[in-house]
Amino acid sequence: MKLYGARGIDGRTLLAWAAQQGWGLDTLPDIVRGAEGKPRFPHHPHLHFNLSHSGALTLCALSARPVGVDLECIRPRREGLFRYALTDKEYDQFAALGGDWPAFYTLWTRKEAWCKYTGLGLRRQWKQTPPKKPFARSYAGEGWRAAVWGEEPPPAQIIWMEGDTP
């Protein structure tokens, strides 16, 4: 599994660059969406990817197995979101992590990455806590949080396009 990120680049552009870097593809294959909206390459079922963007940042995961990724810029929202969006178990983890917006987004990106990994979407898994999984990892930077979920060990680092680590 590899994880690629960029600032100021749309998802399709980042995916094309990542596919060239990670898989040596000169041309981005056709993309279709599954019933719940998860994108895939119909003519390359052995190549799995997932995208996320927030603000000016975009993230792309490439894998030989199903994968999900989420990225969120940290921004305060209404305080009631903590209880609304998190299960009781997640809320306990949130409190243990400090109970602040960075803690919330750390957990939220893990949940969204898991939902995207399963292909079932957030709507169907809203009030479920992601299971413990050895192949999930969180990432953090100044003003953002991200997570990846898959069936292969996640990388320790995100490969940033142009070396522009935010």
XYZ file of N, CA and C in Angstrom:
498
model
N 0.843 -1.173 0.000
C 0.000 0.000 0.000
C 0.891 1.240 0.000
N 0.453 2.240 -0.756
C 1.155 3.528 -0.776
C 0.123 4.627 -0.628
N 0.558 5.719 -0.037
C -0.319 6.856 0.226
C 0.333 8.104 -0.342
N -0.417 8.826 -1.177
C 0.089 10.022 -1.840
C -0.774 11.218 -1.466
N -0.141 12.362 -1.287
C -0.878 13.573 -0.949
C -0.407 14.755 -1.771
N -1.269 15.771 -1.834
C -0.926 16.987 -2.574
C -1.715 18.160 -2.019
N -1.187 19.333 -2.273
C -1.862 20.581 -1.924
C -2.227 21.275 -3.239
N -3.496 21.708 -3.334
C -3.935 22.472 -4.494
C -4.096 21.662 -5.768
N -4.270 20.336 -5.639
C -4.429 19.453 -6.799
C -5.738 18.688 -6.642
N -6.492 18.543 -7.729
C -7.735 17.780 -7.648
C -7.435 16.279 -7.571
N -8.429 15.521 -7.170
C -8.262 14.093 -6.953
C -7.840 13.311 -8.185
N -8.418 13.612 -9.321
C -8.079 12.881 -10.550
C -6.625 13.115 -10.953
N -6.148 14.351 -10.788
C -4.757 14.664 -11.114
C -3.810 13.930 -10.168
N -4.144 13.939 -8.878
C -3.308 13.224 -7.915
C -3.341 11.721 -8.191
N -4.514 11.169 -8.487
C -4.623 9.741 -8.792
C -3.771 9.374 -10.005
N -3.809 10.183 -11.044
C -2.998 9.910 -12.246
C -1.513 9.918 -11.897
N -1.081 10.910 -11.115
C 0.327 10.988 -10.712
C 0.704 9.788 -9.834
N -0.164 9.460 -8.866
C 0.103 8.336 -7.964
C 0.154 7.023 -8.736
N -0.767 6.825 -9.685
C -0.793 5.589 -10.473
C 0.476 5.458 -11.318
N 0.988 6.572 -11.792
C 2.236 6.540 -12.558
C 3.404 6.222 -11.621
N 3.433 6.873 -10.459
C 4.514 6.652 -9.491
C 4.473 5.240 -8.910
N 3.285 4.822 -8.476
C 3.154 3.560 -7.751
C 3.022 2.323 -8.616
N 2.364 2.462 -9.762
C 2.098 1.311 -10.612
C 2.730 1.419 -11.995
N 3.346 2.542 -12.316
C 3.961 2.723 -13.628
C 2.964 2.896 -14.760
N 1.734 3.303 -14.456
C 0.716 3.495 -15.485
C 0.889 4.864 -16.140
N 1.018 4.871 -17.444
C 1.159 6.136 -18.164
C -0.175 6.831 -18.381
N -1.246 6.049 -18.417
C -2.580 6.593 -18.635
C -3.496 6.103 -17.526
N -4.305 6.977 -16.996
C -5.249 6.599 -15.948
C -6.358 5.740 -16.560
N -6.587 4.537 -16.020
C -7.656 3.681 -16.555
C -9.039 4.299 -16.324
N -10.029 3.762 -17.042
C -11.409 4.177 -16.829
C -11.794 3.934 -15.380
N -12.651 4.803 -14.844
C -13.108 4.697 -13.459
C -14.630 4.587 -13.468
N -15.159 3.661 -12.661
C -16.597 3.551 -12.442
C -16.828 3.554 -10.936
N -18.078 3.754 -10.554
C -18.436 3.737 -9.133
C -19.330 2.538 -8.849
N -19.094 1.925 -7.685
C -19.936 0.823 -7.238
C -21.281 1.342 -6.760
N -22.134 0.444 -6.328
C -23.498 0.786 -5.903
C -23.522 1.844 -4.807
N -22.554 1.825 -3.919
C -22.503 2.800 -2.819
C -21.551 3.953 -3.119
N -21.043 4.008 -4.345
C -20.236 5.149 -4.755
C -18.731 4.973 -4.714
N -18.248 3.815 -4.274
C -16.793 3.621 -4.206
C -16.213 3.502 -5.619
N -15.197 4.312 -5.942
C -14.609 4.252 -7.284
C -13.694 3.043 -7.452
N -13.613 2.585 -8.709
C -12.733 1.445 -9.013
C -12.386 1.467 -10.498
N -11.366 0.703 -10.843
C -10.971 0.527 -12.240
C -11.610 -0.774 -12.729
N -12.649 -0.731 -13.564
C -13.327 -1.968 -13.960
C -12.457 -2.916 -14.778
N -11.486 -2.403 -15.513
C -10.643 -3.249 -16.349
C -9.334 -3.655 -15.660
N -9.182 -3.213 -14.412
C -7.986 -3.555 -13.620
C -8.433 -3.901 -12.193
N -9.173 -5.004 -12.020
C -9.729 -5.325 -10.697
C -8.678 -5.611 -9.632
N -7.442 -5.828 -10.024
C -6.355 -6.097 -9.076
C -5.734 -4.803 -8.531
N -6.126 -3.661 -9.090
C -5.612 -2.369 -8.617
C -6.710 -1.651 -7.842
N -6.430 -1.342 -6.591
C -7.413 -0.683 -5.725
C -6.899 0.699 -5.339
N -7.811 1.643 -5.249
C -7.455 3.000 -4.856
C -8.617 3.637 -4.117
N -8.321 4.727 -3.438
C -9.349 5.531 -2.806
C -8.816 6.944 -2.668
N -9.728 7.904 -2.697
C -9.386 9.324 -2.662
C -10.147 10.047 -1.568
N -9.550 11.136 -1.095
C -10.232 12.041 -0.173
C -9.642 13.428 -0.351
N -10.459 14.434 -0.092
C -9.937 15.802 -0.122
C -10.661 16.640 0.927
N -9.969 17.651 1.372
C -10.524 18.599 2.334
C -9.728 19.886 2.198
N -10.431 20.986 2.034
C -9.737 22.245 1.821
C -8.860 22.132 0.593
N -7.613 22.548 0.721
C -6.671 22.500 -0.404
C -5.913 21.178 -0.495
N -6.167 20.254 0.424
C -5.414 18.993 0.468
C -6.179 17.843 -0.171
N -5.436 16.956 -0.828
C -6.004 15.758 -1.446
C -5.116 14.578 -1.067
N -5.745 13.419 -0.835
C -5.038 12.214 -0.433
C -5.500 11.053 -1.308
N -4.562 10.176 -1.675
C -4.849 9.028 -2.532
C -4.121 7.808 -1.986
N -4.855 6.705 -1.823
C -4.252 5.441 -1.412
C -4.272 4.484 -2.591
N -3.166 3.778 -2.808
C -3.064 2.723 -3.812
C -2.757 1.421 -3.091
N -3.390 0.340 -3.543
C -3.175 -0.936 -2.886
C -3.485 -2.080 -3.843
N -2.984 -3.253 -3.519
C -3.323 -4.466 -4.252
C -4.591 -5.096 -3.687
N -5.109 -4.536 -2.610
C -6.315 -5.039 -1.928
C -7.244 -3.857 -1.672
N -8.503 -4.099 -1.307
C -9.417 -2.994 -1.008
C -8.815 -2.036 0.028
N -9.103 -0.745 -0.155
C -8.512 0.293 0.690
C -9.494 1.450 0.816
N -9.415 2.142 1.931
C -10.202 3.355 2.146
C -9.319 4.403 2.788
N -9.555 5.661 2.445
C -8.747 6.757 2.986
C -9.651 7.951 3.269
N -9.320 8.696 4.305
C -10.040 9.933 4.576
C -9.052 10.983 5.053
N -9.362 12.218 4.709
C -8.551 13.384 5.058
C -9.506 14.493 5.472
N -9.198 15.172 6.551
C -10.022 16.289 7.009
C -9.137 17.417 7.517
N -9.438 18.622 7.064
C -8.812 19.801 7.658
C -9.519 20.062 8.980
N -8.747 20.360 9.996
C -9.321 20.595 11.323
C -9.968 21.968 11.354
N -11.236 21.953 11.664
C -11.949 23.221 11.831
C -13.011 23.009 12.897
N -13.106 23.936 13.811
C -14.131 23.814 14.849
C -15.533 23.842 14.238
N -16.391 23.067 14.816
C -17.791 23.019 14.429
C -18.617 23.060 15.706
N -19.874 22.805 15.618
C -20.691 22.862 16.833
C -20.289 21.732 17.785
N -20.262 22.053 19.073
C -19.815 21.098 20.095
C -20.653 19.822 20.120
N -21.936 19.898 19.776
C -22.797 18.729 19.793
C -22.391 17.657 18.792
N -21.520 17.992 17.865
C -21.084 17.033 16.854
C -20.366 15.845 17.482
N -19.642 16.082 18.573
C -18.907 14.988 19.220
C -19.848 13.834 19.563
N -20.914 14.139 20.278
C -21.867 13.106 20.703
C -22.689 12.579 19.535
N -23.006 13.434 18.592
C -23.817 13.035 17.445
C -23.069 12.070 16.528
N -21.807 12.341 16.274
C -21.048 11.589 15.273
C -20.312 10.369 15.821
N -20.073 10.329 17.114
C -19.281 9.247 17.698
C -20.153 8.277 18.481
N -19.827 6.995 18.392
C -20.494 6.005 19.229
C -19.998 6.203 20.669
N -20.614 5.540 21.622
C -20.162 5.660 23.013
C -18.706 5.228 23.158
N -18.345 4.145 22.493
C -16.962 3.655 22.555
C -16.004 4.681 21.951
N -16.382 5.250 20.803
C -15.536 6.267 20.171
C -15.453 7.521 21.032
N -16.557 7.871 21.688
C -16.555 9.057 22.543
C -15.582 8.866 23.710
N -15.530 7.666 24.260
C -14.567 7.382 25.331
C -13.137 7.533 24.820
N -12.875 7.052 23.598
C -11.548 7.215 22.996
C -11.251 8.701 22.768
N -12.243 9.426 22.295
C -12.129 10.867 22.059
C -11.726 11.588 23.348
N -12.398 11.274 24.441
C -12.077 11.893 25.731
C -10.657 11.534 26.163
N -10.270 10.270 25.960
C -8.925 9.830 26.342
C -7.847 10.514 25.505
N -8.187 10.902 24.261
C -7.231 11.592 23.389
C -7.165 13.099 23.654
N -7.969 13.585 24.561
C -7.921 14.999 24.914
C -9.223 15.752 24.702
N -10.179 15.149 24.020
C -11.490 15.759 23.862
C -11.496 17.065 23.080
N -10.551 17.248 22.173
C -10.496 18.492 21.391
C -10.745 18.183 19.908
N -10.708 19.212 19.076
C -10.976 19.003 17.650
C -9.956 18.090 16.974
N -8.656 18.209 17.245
C -7.724 17.245 16.647
C -8.059 15.796 17.031
N -8.455 15.560 18.282
C -8.837 14.208 18.707
C -10.072 13.737 17.939
N -11.058 14.612 17.785
C -12.262 14.252 17.041
C -11.916 13.859 15.605
N -11.121 14.689 14.930
C -10.798 14.406 13.535
C -9.915 13.171 13.381
N -9.106 12.850 14.371
C -8.339 11.605 14.336
C -9.287 10.414 14.293
N -10.302 10.426 15.152
C -11.270 9.330 15.174
C -12.195 9.361 13.964
N -12.618 10.557 13.571
C -13.538 10.668 12.445
C -12.908 10.160 11.141
N -11.647 10.510 10.899
C -10.999 10.047 9.666
C -10.836 8.525 9.672
N -10.593 7.948 10.847
C -10.506 6.481 10.929
C -11.850 5.846 10.562
N -12.927 6.448 11.070
C -14.252 5.906 10.790
C -14.571 6.033 9.299
N -14.324 7.196 8.731
C -14.619 7.381 7.299
C -13.742 6.491 6.437
N -12.473 6.337 6.777
C -11.596 5.455 5.997
C -12.117 4.018 6.045
N -12.589 3.586 7.199
C -13.158 2.247 7.342
C -14.416 2.097 6.486
N -15.300 3.090 6.540
C -16.525 3.047 5.744
C -16.207 2.994 4.253
N -15.210 3.740 3.836
C -14.817 3.742 2.425
C -14.137 2.417 2.050
N -13.375 1.852 2.975
C -12.748 0.546 2.748
C -13.808 -0.527 2.499
N -14.848 -0.563 3.328
C -15.882 -1.595 3.179
C -16.688 -1.404 1.906
N -16.744 -0.176 1.403
C -17.545 0.113 0.223
C -19.015 0.308 0.528
N -19.384 0.233 1.817
C -20.785 0.373 2.201
C -21.181 1.824 2.450
N -20.206 2.676 2.631
C -20.489 4.086 2.841
C -20.819 4.435 4.279
N -20.708 5.699 4.568
C -20.927 6.216 5.918
C -22.384 6.085 6.348
N -23.291 6.331 5.448
C -24.721 6.320 5.788
C -25.130 4.985 6.415
N -24.616 3.885 5.895
C -24.993 2.561 6.407
C -24.215 2.158 7.653
N -23.132 2.867 7.963
C -22.288 2.471 9.093
C -22.116 3.597 10.115
N -22.991 4.591 10.050
C -22.887 5.798 10.864
C -22.689 5.513 12.346
N -23.505 4.676 12.919
C -23.447 4.435 14.361
C -22.723 3.144 14.723
N -21.748 2.767 13.920
C -20.915 1.615 14.221
C -19.499 2.091 14.528
N -18.853 1.388 15.426
C -17.453 1.661 15.731
C -16.601 0.758 14.850
N -15.628 1.314 14.145
C -14.760 0.443 13.336
C -14.092 -0.616 14.207
N -13.976 -1.831 13.703
C -13.314 -2.874 14.487
C -11.824 -2.585 14.623
N -11.208 -3.235 15.591
C -9.749 -3.135 15.702
C -9.163 -3.856 14.498
N -8.239 -3.218 13.843
C -7.677 -3.773 12.600
C -6.198 -3.438 12.569
N -5.357 -4.421 12.298
C -3.927 -4.111 12.270
C -3.521 -3.239 11.086
N -4.345 -3.193 10.053
C -3.957 -2.445 8.863
C -4.734 -1.141 8.738
N -4.776 -0.412 9.829
C -5.343 0.935 9.852
C -4.281 1.836 10.468
N -4.218 3.075 9.987
C -3.213 3.999 10.519
C -3.727 5.420 10.394
N -3.395 6.222 11.397
C -3.738 7.643 11.379
C -2.495 8.466 11.070
N -2.721 9.629 10.468
C -1.653 10.566 10.111
C -2.082 11.949 10.577
N -1.114 12.769 10.929
C -1.430 14.103 11.429
C -0.419 15.118 10.925
N -0.924 16.302 10.651
C -0.087 17.424 10.265
C -0.696 18.692 10.819
N -0.049 19.790 10.600
C -0.544 21.078 11.084
C -1.882 21.397 10.424
N -2.951 21.318 11.193
C -4.274 21.679 10.703
C -5.016 20.605 9.944
N -4.528 19.352 9.964
C -5.235 18.269 9.278
C -4.993 16.931 9.960
N -5.914 16.012 9.709
C -5.785 14.627 10.148
C -6.207 13.738 8.989
N -5.659 12.526 8.932
C -5.993 11.580 7.877
C -5.880 10.164 8.429
N -6.502 9.229 7.724
C -6.403 7.820 8.092
C -6.551 6.971 6.842
N -5.964 5.773 6.916
C -6.099 4.786 5.851
C -6.498 3.466 6.497
N -7.279 2.675 5.783
C -7.772 1.398 6.263
C -7.673 0.413 5.107
N -7.089 -0.750 5.336
C -6.968 -1.699 4.249
C -6.591 -3.085 4.699
N -6.111 -3.877 3.752
C -5.749 -5.262 4.005
C -4.253 -5.493 3.843
N -3.511 -4.408 3.761
C -2.051 -4.457 3.680
C -1.497 -3.481 4.711
N -0.271 -3.675 5.162
C 0.302 -2.721 6.115
C 0.366 -1.312 5.517
N -0.158 -0.321 6.242
C -0.090 1.056 5.744
C 1.332 1.609 5.844
N 1.648 2.547 4.968
C 2.993 3.133 5.025
C 3.155 4.029 6.252
N 4.394 4.204 6.666
C 4.682 5.085 7.800
C 4.486 6.544 7.417
N 4.669 6.856 6.127
C 4.618 8.248 5.681
C 3.761 8.396 4.434
N 3.249 9.583 4.255
C 2.558 9.967 3.033
C 3.609 10.520 2.068
N 3.539 10.123 0.808
C 4.424 10.674 -0.219
C 3.734 11.915 -0.778
N 4.317 13.079 -0.522
C 3.695 14.339 -0.942
C 4.195 14.756 -2.317
N 3.271 15.063 -3.190
C 3.583 15.533 -4.538
C 4.428 16.787 -4.417
N 5.487 16.882 -5.202
C 6.410 18.019 -5.168
C 7.123 18.140 -3.823
N 7.042 17.102 -2.990
C 7.700 17.146 -1.688
C 7.123 18.183 -0.746
N 5.917 18.676 -1.053
C 5.295 19.751 -0.290
C 4.506 19.199 0.878
N 5.205 18.828 1.957
C 4.542 18.305 3.129
C 3.859 19.446 3.881
N 2.528 19.366 4.017
C 1.836 20.456 4.720
C 2.038 20.392 6.226
